[in-house]
């Protein structure tokens, strides 16, 4: 019998091989991919998110849990596509122009993916035009910008301005975060959502997509 609790526990410990074996076992038993994803994988990643927020686990643990999640999810992907299971929503995520820090951004991506959000990761050193072009191309209504430098966070304002100039302000929500970024800064540049950490960013993005569904 498929043991989702065991799978969730293995994921939290980053035991990728165990996760893959348990996911395969559940597939072989004929359990649908969405149930395996939600109950075996996303449940574990949610717990990691909460623990990370509470400083009960740290970056390395999150990275290995995410690796286990990705390996388990890779088995499910073709089945989910066959079943026509759609992602909850699509977000464009990148680190702003001039900024090469990507550890925090990658954590945000992992946590968002753990919530069933499709994340188009546009990398680091991302010019405002690139976020906007990608949002148009992918028909995504959430742009997420990360910055780690006080000298580059100012690029976030250019993303907001670019979205206004393109006439997309009513259709696109802009989320920002990163160590030097604050709620005050978010308000001052007219961005929509500030998140202090990756787990909160994923929760807020998930709520956003639930509300706009
Ligand atoms: Co740089 N660096 N770095 N660095 N670096 C900092 C940020 C710095 C604070 C170090 C210091 O001086 N004490 C400082 C910035 C000072 C400032 O502007 N106030 C600094 C500097 C100055 C620089 C250089 C300019 C150094 C130089 O060359 N003179 C240079 C800049 C390069 C560039 O980007 N153009 C530079 C380079 C580098 C490395 C390449 C060596 C490396 C980056 C490697 C990489 O990312 N692949 C690096 C690192 C590792 C750091 C520190 C040590 C760690 C950053 C990190 O990854 N933290 C950092 C000092 C520190 O923080 N102790 C430092 C862990 C990560 C999980 O946290 O990214 O904050 P963080 O993400 C958090 C939240 O902020 C949030 O979620 C995450 C966790 O929950 N979050 C979001 C992040 N993005 C979000 C987006 C959201 C929501 C939440 O919504 C969209």
PDB file of C-alpha atoms and ligand atoms in Angstrom:
ATOM      1  CA  UNK A   1       0.000   0.000   0.000  1.00  0.00           C
ATOM      2  CA  UNK A   2       1.294   3.446  -0.928  1.00  0.00           C
ATOM      3  CA  UNK A   3       2.644   5.223   2.123  1.00  0.00           C
ATOM      4  CA  UNK A   4       2.386   8.977   1.584  1.00  0.00           C
ATOM      5  CA  UNK A   5       3.500   9.785   5.115  1.00  0.00           C
ATOM      6  CA  UNK A   6       6.690   7.785   4.560  1.00  0.00           C
ATOM      7  CA  UNK A   7       7.212   9.559   1.232  1.00  0.00           C
ATOM      8  CA  UNK A   8       6.691  12.982   2.812  1.00  0.00           C
ATOM      9  CA  UNK A   9       9.131  12.096   5.621  1.00  0.00           C
ATOM     10  CA  UNK A  10      11.748  10.847   3.135  1.00  0.00           C
ATOM     11  CA  UNK A  11      11.374  14.043   1.112  1.00  0.00           C
ATOM     12  CA  UNK A  12      11.892  16.164   4.217  1.00  0.00           C
ATOM     13  CA  UNK A  13      15.088  14.227   4.917  1.00  0.00           C
ATOM     14  CA  UNK A  14      16.202  14.661   1.306  1.00  0.00           C
ATOM     15  CA  UNK A  15      16.246  10.901   0.690  1.00  0.00           C
ATOM     16  CA  UNK A  16      15.800  11.155  -3.054  1.00  0.00           C
ATOM     17  CA  UNK A  17      16.161   7.441  -3.861  1.00  0.00           C
ATOM     18  CA  UNK A  18      13.571   6.531  -1.233  1.00  0.00           C
ATOM     19  CA  UNK A  19      11.195   9.191  -2.565  1.00  0.00           C
ATOM     20  CA  UNK A  20      11.595   7.915  -6.135  1.00  0.00           C
ATOM     21  CA  UNK A  21      10.952   4.319  -4.995  1.00  0.00           C
ATOM     22  CA  UNK A  22       7.846   5.303  -3.021  1.00  0.00           C
ATOM     23  CA  UNK A  23       6.480   7.398  -5.875  1.00  0.00           C
ATOM     24  CA  UNK A  24       7.049   4.494  -8.287  1.00  0.00           C
ATOM     25  CA  UNK A  25       5.317   2.128  -5.862  1.00  0.00           C
ATOM     26  CA  UNK A  26       2.285   4.413  -5.742  1.00  0.00           C
ATOM     27  CA  UNK A  27       2.227   4.712  -9.550  1.00  0.00           C
ATOM     28  CA  UNK A  28       2.403   0.916  -9.856  1.00  0.00           C
ATOM     29  CA  UNK A  29      -0.548   0.624  -7.494  1.00  0.00           C
ATOM     30  CA  UNK A  30      -2.541   2.775  -9.912  1.00  0.00           C
ATOM     31  CA  UNK A  31      -2.894   5.831  -7.661  1.00  0.00           C
ATOM     32  CA  UNK A  32      -3.427   8.951  -9.724  1.00  0.00           C
ATOM     33  CA  UNK A  33      -0.455  11.246 -10.212  1.00  0.00           C
ATOM     34  CA  UNK A  34      -2.175  14.327  -8.752  1.00  0.00           C
ATOM     35  CA  UNK A  35      -2.829  12.518  -5.456  1.00  0.00           C
ATOM     36  CA  UNK A  36       0.777  11.304  -5.280  1.00  0.00           C
ATOM     37  CA  UNK A  37       2.048  14.816  -6.037  1.00  0.00           C
ATOM     38  CA  UNK A  38      -0.161  16.487  -3.452  1.00  0.00           C
ATOM     39  CA  UNK A  39      -0.086  13.951  -0.644  1.00  0.00           C
ATOM     40  CA  UNK A  40       3.370  12.448  -1.062  1.00  0.00           C
ATOM     41  CA  UNK A  41       5.494  15.336  -2.323  1.00  0.00           C
ATOM     42  CA  UNK A  42       3.857  18.758  -1.876  1.00  0.00           C
ATOM     43  CA  UNK A  43       2.839  17.918   1.695  1.00  0.00           C
ATOM     44  CA  UNK A  44       6.499  17.257   2.586  1.00  0.00           C
ATOM     45  CA  UNK A  45       7.719  20.398   0.850  1.00  0.00           C
ATOM     46  CA  UNK A  46       5.105  22.489   2.702  1.00  0.00           C
ATOM     47  CA  UNK A  47       6.432  21.209   6.027  1.00  0.00           C
ATOM     48  CA  UNK A  48       9.986  22.067   4.945  1.00  0.00           C
ATOM     49  CA  UNK A  49       8.732  25.556   4.013  1.00  0.00           C
ATOM     50  CA  UNK A  50       7.268  26.118   7.471  1.00  0.00           C
ATOM     51  CA  UNK A  51      10.387  24.751   9.211  1.00  0.00           C
ATOM     52  CA  UNK A  52      12.611  26.947   7.044  1.00  0.00           C
ATOM     53  CA  UNK A  53      10.566  29.990   7.961  1.00  0.00           C
ATOM     54  CA  UNK A  54      10.881  29.104  11.660  1.00  0.00           C
ATOM     55  CA  UNK A  55      14.639  28.550  11.376  1.00  0.00           C
ATOM     56  CA  UNK A  56      14.216  24.877  12.230  1.00  0.00           C
ATOM     57  CA  UNK A  57      15.944  23.857   8.978  1.00  0.00           C
ATOM     58  CA  UNK A  58      18.397  25.795   6.820  1.00  0.00           C
ATOM     59  CA  UNK A  59      19.394  26.311   3.172  1.00  0.00           C
ATOM     60  CA  UNK A  60      21.221  22.949   2.685  1.00  0.00           C
ATOM     61  CA  UNK A  61      18.237  20.944   4.015  1.00  0.00           C
ATOM     62  CA  UNK A  62      15.874  22.861   1.756  1.00  0.00           C
ATOM     63  CA  UNK A  63      18.098  22.227  -1.251  1.00  0.00           C
ATOM     64  CA  UNK A  64      18.284  18.478  -0.681  1.00  0.00           C
ATOM     65  CA  UNK A  65      14.549  18.244   0.006  1.00  0.00           C
ATOM     66  CA  UNK A  66      13.907  20.148  -3.228  1.00  0.00           C
ATOM     67  CA  UNK A  67      16.186  17.778  -5.106  1.00  0.00           C
ATOM     68  CA  UNK A  68      14.207  14.810  -3.776  1.00  0.00           C
ATOM     69  CA  UNK A  69      10.969  16.603  -4.703  1.00  0.00           C
ATOM     70  CA  UNK A  70      12.210  17.259  -8.246  1.00  0.00           C
ATOM     71  CA  UNK A  71      13.268  13.634  -8.732  1.00  0.00           C
ATOM     72  CA  UNK A  72       9.891  12.357  -7.534  1.00  0.00           C
ATOM     73  CA  UNK A  73       8.008  14.933  -9.576  1.00  0.00           C
ATOM     74  CA  UNK A  74       9.960  13.958 -12.719  1.00  0.00           C
ATOM     75  CA  UNK A  75       8.314  10.508 -12.576  1.00  0.00           C
ATOM     76  CA  UNK A  76       4.898  12.114 -12.281  1.00  0.00           C
ATOM     77  CA  UNK A  77       5.294  14.775 -14.953  1.00  0.00           C
ATOM     78  CA  UNK A  78       4.356  12.630 -18.002  1.00  0.00           C
ATOM     79  CA  UNK A  79       1.379  11.196 -16.108  1.00  0.00           C
ATOM     80  CA  UNK A  80       0.194  14.636 -15.048  1.00  0.00           C
ATOM     81  CA  UNK A  81       0.463  15.864 -18.624  1.00  0.00           C
ATOM     82  CA  UNK A  82      -1.503  12.853 -19.885  1.00  0.00           C
ATOM     83  CA  UNK A  83      -4.176  13.515 -17.285  1.00  0.00           C
ATOM     84  CA  UNK A  84      -4.235  17.178 -18.317  1.00  0.00           C
ATOM     85  CA  UNK A  85      -3.490  18.365 -14.791  1.00  0.00           C
ATOM     86  CA  UNK A  86      -2.727  22.046 -15.051  1.00  0.00           C
ATOM     87  CA  UNK A  87      -0.364  24.037 -12.880  1.00  0.00           C
ATOM     88  CA  UNK A  88      -2.103  26.337 -10.409  1.00  0.00           C
ATOM     89  CA  UNK A  89      -0.637  29.344 -12.223  1.00  0.00           C
ATOM     90  CA  UNK A  90       2.436  30.592 -14.009  1.00  0.00           C
ATOM     91  CA  UNK A  91       5.035  32.961 -12.551  1.00  0.00           C
ATOM     92  CA  UNK A  92       8.050  34.652 -14.115  1.00  0.00           C
ATOM     93  CA  UNK A  93      10.934  34.701 -11.620  1.00  0.00           C
ATOM     94  CA  UNK A  94      14.398  36.202 -11.848  1.00  0.00           C
ATOM     95  CA  UNK A  95      17.112  38.166 -10.064  1.00  0.00           C
ATOM     96  CA  UNK A  96      17.198  41.780 -11.226  1.00  0.00           C
ATOM     97  CA  UNK A  97      19.630  43.429 -13.620  1.00  0.00           C
ATOM     98  CA  UNK A  98      23.199  43.733 -12.323  1.00  0.00           C
ATOM     99  CA  UNK A  99      22.638  41.119  -9.624  1.00  0.00           C
ATOM    100  CA  UNK A 100      24.067  37.613  -9.770  1.00  0.00           C
ATOM    101  CA  UNK A 101      22.851  36.248  -6.434  1.00  0.00           C
ATOM    102  CA  UNK A 102      20.581  33.297  -7.089  1.00  0.00           C
ATOM    103  CA  UNK A 103      20.443  31.090  -3.987  1.00  0.00           C
ATOM    104  CA  UNK A 104      17.393  32.877  -2.550  1.00  0.00           C
ATOM    105  CA  UNK A 105      15.709  33.021  -5.950  1.00  0.00           C
ATOM    106  CA  UNK A 106      16.233  29.283  -6.407  1.00  0.00           C
ATOM    107  CA  UNK A 107      14.647  28.648  -3.023  1.00  0.00           C
ATOM    108  CA  UNK A 108      11.658  30.758  -4.007  1.00  0.00           C
ATOM    109  CA  UNK A 109      11.337  28.697  -7.207  1.00  0.00           C
ATOM    110  CA  UNK A 110      11.505  25.406  -5.315  1.00  0.00           C
ATOM    111  CA  UNK A 111       8.922  26.480  -2.763  1.00  0.00           C
ATOM    112  CA  UNK A 112       6.607  27.777  -5.481  1.00  0.00           C
ATOM    113  CA  UNK A 113       6.960  24.574  -7.470  1.00  0.00           C
ATOM    114  CA  UNK A 114       6.220  22.718  -4.254  1.00  0.00           C
ATOM    115  CA  UNK A 115       2.869  24.554  -4.242  1.00  0.00           C
ATOM    116  CA  UNK A 116       2.057  23.441  -7.789  1.00  0.00           C
ATOM    117  CA  UNK A 117       2.972  26.723  -9.488  1.00  0.00           C
ATOM    118  CA  UNK A 118       4.736  26.642 -12.855  1.00  0.00           C
ATOM    119  CA  UNK A 119       7.798  28.851 -12.543  1.00  0.00           C
ATOM    120  CA  UNK A 120       9.552  30.264 -15.584  1.00  0.00           C
ATOM    121  CA  UNK A 121      12.990  30.998 -14.179  1.00  0.00           C
ATOM    122  CA  UNK A 122      14.627  33.728 -16.262  1.00  0.00           C
ATOM    123  CA  UNK A 123      17.866  33.530 -14.276  1.00  0.00           C
ATOM    124  CA  UNK A 124      20.013  36.317 -12.900  1.00  0.00           C
ATOM    125  CA  UNK A 125      20.946  39.785 -14.197  1.00  0.00           C
ATOM    126  CA  UNK A 126      17.483  40.126 -15.707  1.00  0.00           C
ATOM    127  CA  UNK A 127      16.659  43.420 -17.408  1.00  0.00           C
ATOM    128  CA  UNK A 128      13.148  44.822 -16.816  1.00  0.00           C
ATOM    129  CA  UNK A 129      12.291  44.317 -20.504  1.00  0.00           C
ATOM    130  CA  UNK A 130      13.111  40.638 -20.205  1.00  0.00           C
ATOM    131  CA  UNK A 131      10.669  40.035 -17.337  1.00  0.00           C
ATOM    132  CA  UNK A 132       7.999  41.837 -19.324  1.00  0.00           C
ATOM    133  CA  UNK A 133       8.704  40.092 -22.640  1.00  0.00           C
ATOM    134  CA  UNK A 134       8.641  36.720 -20.903  1.00  0.00           C
ATOM    135  CA  UNK A 135       5.388  37.512 -19.097  1.00  0.00           C
ATOM    136  CA  UNK A 136       3.819  38.396 -22.450  1.00  0.00           C
ATOM    137  CA  UNK A 137       5.258  35.353 -24.216  1.00  0.00           C
ATOM    138  CA  UNK A 138       4.133  32.972 -21.463  1.00  0.00           C
ATOM    139  CA  UNK A 139       0.871  34.769 -20.750  1.00  0.00           C
ATOM    140  CA  UNK A 140       1.875  34.910 -17.070  1.00  0.00           C
ATOM    141  CA  UNK A 141       0.246  37.358 -14.679  1.00  0.00           C
ATOM    142  CA  UNK A 142       2.784  37.205 -11.851  1.00  0.00           C
ATOM    143  CA  UNK A 143       6.293  38.662 -12.123  1.00  0.00           C
ATOM    144  CA  UNK A 144       8.635  37.886  -9.222  1.00  0.00           C
ATOM    145  CA  UNK A 145      11.856  39.866  -8.731  1.00  0.00           C
ATOM    146  CA  UNK A 146      14.655  39.025  -6.330  1.00  0.00           C
ATOM    147  CA  UNK A 147      17.523  41.393  -5.381  1.00  0.00           C
ATOM    148  CA  UNK A 148      20.342  41.046  -2.878  1.00  0.00           C
ATOM    149  CA  UNK A 149      22.146  44.337  -3.390  1.00  0.00           C
ATOM    150  CA  UNK A 150      21.054  47.797  -2.352  1.00  0.00           C
ATOM    151  CA  UNK A 151      22.484  48.965  -5.673  1.00  0.00           C
ATOM    152  CA  UNK A 152      20.340  46.609  -7.767  1.00  0.00           C
ATOM    153  CA  UNK A 153      17.038  46.588  -5.887  1.00  0.00           C
ATOM    154  CA  UNK A 154      16.299  49.922  -7.581  1.00  0.00           C
ATOM    155  CA  UNK A 155      15.789  47.917 -10.793  1.00  0.00           C
ATOM    156  CA  UNK A 156      12.525  46.699  -9.316  1.00  0.00           C
ATOM    157  CA  UNK A 157      11.055  50.152  -9.816  1.00  0.00           C
ATOM    158  CA  UNK A 158      12.006  49.918 -13.495  1.00  0.00           C
ATOM    159  CA  UNK A 159      10.075  46.658 -13.740  1.00  0.00           C
ATOM    160  CA  UNK A 160       6.998  48.387 -12.301  1.00  0.00           C
ATOM    161  CA  UNK A 161       7.457  51.344 -14.690  1.00  0.00           C
ATOM    162  CA  UNK A 162       7.985  48.988 -17.645  1.00  0.00           C
ATOM    163  CA  UNK A 163       4.795  47.114 -16.858  1.00  0.00           C
ATOM    164  CA  UNK A 164       2.907  50.440 -16.707  1.00  0.00           C
ATOM    165  CA  UNK A 165       4.474  51.661 -19.970  1.00  0.00           C
ATOM    166  CA  UNK A 166       3.443  48.441 -21.710  1.00  0.00           C
ATOM    167  CA  UNK A 167      -0.158  48.966 -20.577  1.00  0.00           C
ATOM    168  CA  UNK A 168      -0.058  45.734 -18.589  1.00  0.00           C
ATOM    169  CA  UNK A 169      -0.481  47.100 -15.056  1.00  0.00           C
ATOM    170  CA  UNK A 170      -4.012  45.781 -14.609  1.00  0.00           C
ATOM    171  CA  UNK A 171      -3.035  42.301 -15.762  1.00  0.00           C
ATOM    172  CA  UNK A 172       0.282  41.756 -14.032  1.00  0.00           C
ATOM    173  CA  UNK A 173       0.999  41.477 -10.311  1.00  0.00           C
ATOM    174  CA  UNK A 174       4.556  42.219  -9.196  1.00  0.00           C
ATOM    175  CA  UNK A 175       6.066  40.440  -6.224  1.00  0.00           C
ATOM    176  CA  UNK A 176       9.448  41.477  -4.827  1.00  0.00           C
ATOM    177  CA  UNK A 177      11.843  40.141  -2.217  1.00  0.00           C
ATOM    178  CA  UNK A 178      15.455  39.669  -1.164  1.00  0.00           C
ATOM    179  CA  UNK A 179      17.543  40.652   1.844  1.00  0.00           C
ATOM    180  CA  UNK A 180      17.599  44.469   1.376  1.00  0.00           C
ATOM    181  CA  UNK A 181      13.962  44.705   0.237  1.00  0.00           C
ATOM    182  CA  UNK A 182      11.239  45.816   2.662  1.00  0.00           C
ATOM    183  CA  UNK A 183       7.484  46.362   2.710  1.00  0.00           C
ATOM    184  CA  UNK A 184       8.151  50.129   2.747  1.00  0.00           C
ATOM    185  CA  UNK A 185      10.273  49.835  -0.366  1.00  0.00           C
ATOM    186  CA  UNK A 186       7.585  47.757  -2.031  1.00  0.00           C
ATOM    187  CA  UNK A 187       4.989  50.437  -1.256  1.00  0.00           C
ATOM    188  CA  UNK A 188       7.283  53.259  -2.380  1.00  0.00           C
ATOM    189  CA  UNK A 189       7.841  51.809  -5.870  1.00  0.00           C
ATOM    190  CA  UNK A 190       4.243  50.688  -6.377  1.00  0.00           C
ATOM    191  CA  UNK A 191       4.943  46.943  -6.489  1.00  0.00           C
ATOM    192  CA  UNK A 192       2.103  44.717  -5.282  1.00  0.00           C
ATOM    193  CA  UNK A 193       3.509  42.112  -2.905  1.00  0.00           C
ATOM    194  CA  UNK A 194       6.556  41.957  -0.655  1.00  0.00           C
ATOM    195  CA  UNK A 195       7.634  38.629   0.823  1.00  0.00           C
ATOM    196  CA  UNK A 196      10.405  38.290   3.351  1.00  0.00           C
ATOM    197  CA  UNK A 197      11.239  34.644   2.677  1.00  0.00           C
ATOM    198  CA  UNK A 198      10.806  31.871   0.142  1.00  0.00           C
ATOM    199  CA  UNK A 199       8.106  29.958   2.002  1.00  0.00           C
ATOM    200  CA  UNK A 200       5.954  33.073   2.437  1.00  0.00           C
ATOM    201  CA  UNK A 201       6.515  33.996  -1.218  1.00  0.00           C
ATOM    202  CA  UNK A 202       5.173  30.593  -2.251  1.00  0.00           C
ATOM    203  CA  UNK A 203       2.192  30.819   0.106  1.00  0.00           C
ATOM    204  CA  UNK A 204       1.278  34.294  -1.086  1.00  0.00           C
ATOM    205  CA  UNK A 205       1.687  33.327  -4.761  1.00  0.00           C
ATOM    206  CA  UNK A 206      -0.461  30.262  -4.189  1.00  0.00           C
ATOM    207  CA  UNK A 207      -3.205  32.400  -2.558  1.00  0.00           C
ATOM    208  CA  UNK A 208      -2.929  34.879  -5.411  1.00  0.00           C
ATOM    209  CA  UNK A 209      -3.539  32.159  -8.009  1.00  0.00           C
ATOM    210  CA  UNK A 210      -6.375  30.651  -5.948  1.00  0.00           C
ATOM    211  CA  UNK A 211      -8.105  34.035  -5.800  1.00  0.00           C
ATOM    212  CA  UNK A 212      -7.579  34.818  -9.482  1.00  0.00           C
ATOM    213  CA  UNK A 213      -8.767  31.355 -10.627  1.00  0.00           C
TER     214      UNK A 213
HETATM  215 CO1  LIG B   1      27.277  38.825  -2.348  1.00  0.00          CO
HETATM  216  N1  LIG B   1      26.676  40.249  -1.163  1.00  0.00           N
HETATM  217  N2  LIG B   1      28.167  40.012  -3.486  1.00  0.00           N
HETATM  218  N3  LIG B   1      27.857  37.186  -3.219  1.00  0.00           N
HETATM  219  N4  LIG B   1      26.578  37.766  -0.855  1.00  0.00           N
HETATM  220  C1  LIG B   1      25.823  39.945  -0.043  1.00  0.00           C
HETATM  221  C2  LIG B   1      24.353  40.044  -0.451  1.00  0.00           C
HETATM  222  C3  LIG B   1      26.246  41.044   1.018  1.00  0.00           C
HETATM  223  C4  LIG B   1      25.140  41.387   2.038  1.00  0.00           C
HETATM  224  C5  LIG B   1      27.550  40.610   1.716  1.00  0.00           C
HETATM  225  C6  LIG B   1      28.063  41.635   2.689  1.00  0.00           C
HETATM  226  O1  LIG B   1      28.681  42.593   2.314  1.00  0.00           O
HETATM  227  N5  LIG B   1      27.827  41.451   3.968  1.00  0.00           N
HETATM  228  C7  LIG B   1      26.620  42.231   0.082  1.00  0.00           C
HETATM  229  C8  LIG B   1      25.506  43.191  -0.274  1.00  0.00           C
HETATM  230  C9  LIG B   1      25.617  44.530   0.426  1.00  0.00           C
HETATM  231  C10 LIG B   1      24.495  45.400   0.065  1.00  0.00           C
HETATM  232  O2  LIG B   1      24.201  45.671  -1.063  1.00  0.00           O
HETATM  233  N6  LIG B   1      23.817  45.847   1.090  1.00  0.00           N
HETATM  234  C11 LIG B   1      27.168  41.510  -1.120  1.00  0.00           C
HETATM  235  C12 LIG B   1      28.047  42.061  -2.081  1.00  0.00           C
HETATM  236  C13 LIG B   1      28.509  43.480  -1.812  1.00  0.00           C
HETATM  237  C14 LIG B   1      28.483  41.365  -3.223  1.00  0.00           C
HETATM  238  C15 LIG B   1      29.422  41.858  -4.319  1.00  0.00           C
HETATM  239  C16 LIG B   1      29.191  43.296  -4.784  1.00  0.00           C
HETATM  240  C17 LIG B   1      30.846  41.652  -3.773  1.00  0.00           C
HETATM  241  C18 LIG B   1      31.945  42.191  -4.667  1.00  0.00           C
HETATM  242  O3  LIG B   1      32.178  41.662  -5.715  1.00  0.00           O
HETATM  243  N7  LIG B   1      32.543  43.267  -4.201  1.00  0.00           N
HETATM  244  C19 LIG B   1      29.200  40.826  -5.457  1.00  0.00           C
HETATM  245  C20 LIG B   1      28.071  41.279  -6.395  1.00  0.00           C
HETATM  246  C21 LIG B   1      27.962  40.397  -7.587  1.00  0.00           C
HETATM  247  C22 LIG B   1      26.717  40.723  -8.363  1.00  0.00           C
HETATM  248  O4  LIG B   1      25.669  40.226  -8.021  1.00  0.00           O
HETATM  249  N8  LIG B   1      26.837  41.580  -9.350  1.00  0.00           N
HETATM  250  C23 LIG B   1      28.765  39.640  -4.672  1.00  0.00           C
HETATM  251  C24 LIG B   1      28.963  38.340  -5.091  1.00  0.00           C
HETATM  252  C25 LIG B   1      28.583  37.209  -4.395  1.00  0.00           C
HETATM  253  C26 LIG B   1      28.943  35.780  -4.804  1.00  0.00           C
HETATM  254  C27 LIG B   1      28.933  35.570  -6.320  1.00  0.00           C
HETATM  255  C28 LIG B   1      30.312  35.497  -4.257  1.00  0.00           C
HETATM  256  C29 LIG B   1      27.878  34.953  -3.997  1.00  0.00           C
HETATM  257  C30 LIG B   1      26.573  34.669  -4.767  1.00  0.00           C
HETATM  258  C31 LIG B   1      26.485  33.240  -5.234  1.00  0.00           C
HETATM  259  C32 LIG B   1      25.114  32.930  -5.757  1.00  0.00           C
HETATM  260  O5  LIG B   1      24.099  33.476  -5.369  1.00  0.00           O
HETATM  261  N9  LIG B   1      25.096  31.994  -6.686  1.00  0.00           N
HETATM  262  C33 LIG B   1      27.543  35.911  -2.867  1.00  0.00           C
HETATM  263  C34 LIG B   1      26.935  35.521  -1.653  1.00  0.00           C
HETATM  264  C35 LIG B   1      26.762  34.039  -1.448  1.00  0.00           C
HETATM  265  C36 LIG B   1      26.518  36.449  -0.676  1.00  0.00           C
HETATM  266  C37 LIG B   1      25.992  36.176   0.740  1.00  0.00           C
HETATM  267  C38 LIG B   1      27.181  35.705   1.564  1.00  0.00           C
HETATM  268  C39 LIG B   1      24.869  35.164   0.870  1.00  0.00           C
HETATM  269  C40 LIG B   1      23.648  35.449  -0.002  1.00  0.00           C
HETATM  270  C41 LIG B   1      22.750  34.254   0.049  1.00  0.00           C
HETATM  271  O6  LIG B   1      22.701  33.461  -0.873  1.00  0.00           O
HETATM  272  N10 LIG B   1      22.015  34.085   1.167  1.00  0.00           N
HETATM  273  C42 LIG B   1      25.464  37.594   1.166  1.00  0.00           C
HETATM  274  C43 LIG B   1      25.690  37.905   2.637  1.00  0.00           C
HETATM  275  C44 LIG B   1      24.627  37.332   3.508  1.00  0.00           C
HETATM  276  O7  LIG B   1      23.459  37.346   3.155  1.00  0.00           O
HETATM  277  N11 LIG B   1      25.025  36.853   4.638  1.00  0.00           N
HETATM  278  C45 LIG B   1      26.058  38.493   0.155  1.00  0.00           C
HETATM  279  C46 LIG B   1      21.150  32.916   1.402  1.00  0.00           C
HETATM  280  C47 LIG B   1      19.799  33.125   0.706  1.00  0.00           C
HETATM  281  C48 LIG B   1      18.902  31.928   1.010  1.00  0.00           C
HETATM  282  O8  LIG B   1      19.220  34.279   1.244  1.00  0.00           O
HETATM  283  O9  LIG B   1      19.172  35.460  -0.986  1.00  0.00           O
HETATM  284  O10 LIG B   1      18.491  36.666   1.153  1.00  0.00           O
HETATM  285  P1  LIG B   1      18.566  35.431   0.344  1.00  0.00           P
HETATM  286  O11 LIG B   1      17.074  34.889   0.102  1.00  0.00           O
HETATM  287  C49 LIG B   1      16.136  34.802   1.146  1.00  0.00           C
HETATM  288  C50 LIG B   1      15.234  36.036   1.277  1.00  0.00           C
HETATM  289  O12 LIG B   1      15.895  37.235   0.990  1.00  0.00           O
HETATM  290  C51 LIG B   1      14.085  35.723   0.399  1.00  0.00           C
HETATM  291  O13 LIG B   1      13.968  34.306   0.427  1.00  0.00           O
HETATM  292  C52 LIG B   1      15.217  33.707   0.732  1.00  0.00           C
HETATM  293  C53 LIG B   1      15.074  32.706   1.857  1.00  0.00           C
HETATM  294  O14 LIG B   1      13.846  32.465   2.322  1.00  0.00           O
HETATM  295  N12 LIG B   1      14.059  36.120  -1.009  1.00  0.00           N
HETATM  296  C54 LIG B   1      12.866  36.382  -1.612  1.00  0.00           C
HETATM  297  C55 LIG B   1      15.025  36.217  -1.922  1.00  0.00           C
HETATM  298  N13 LIG B   1      14.517  36.539  -3.099  1.00  0.00           N
HETATM  299  C56 LIG B   1      13.185  36.658  -2.943  1.00  0.00           C
HETATM  300  C57 LIG B   1      12.167  36.974  -3.865  1.00  0.00           C
HETATM  301  C58 LIG B   1      10.863  36.996  -3.389  1.00  0.00           C
HETATM  302  C59 LIG B   1      10.574  36.733  -2.064  1.00  0.00           C
HETATM  303  C60 LIG B   1      11.557  36.416  -1.156  1.00  0.00           C
HETATM  304  O15 LIG B   1       9.801  37.282  -4.167  1.00  0.00           O
HETATM  305  C61 LIG B   1       9.975  37.437  -5.541  1.00  0.00           C
END
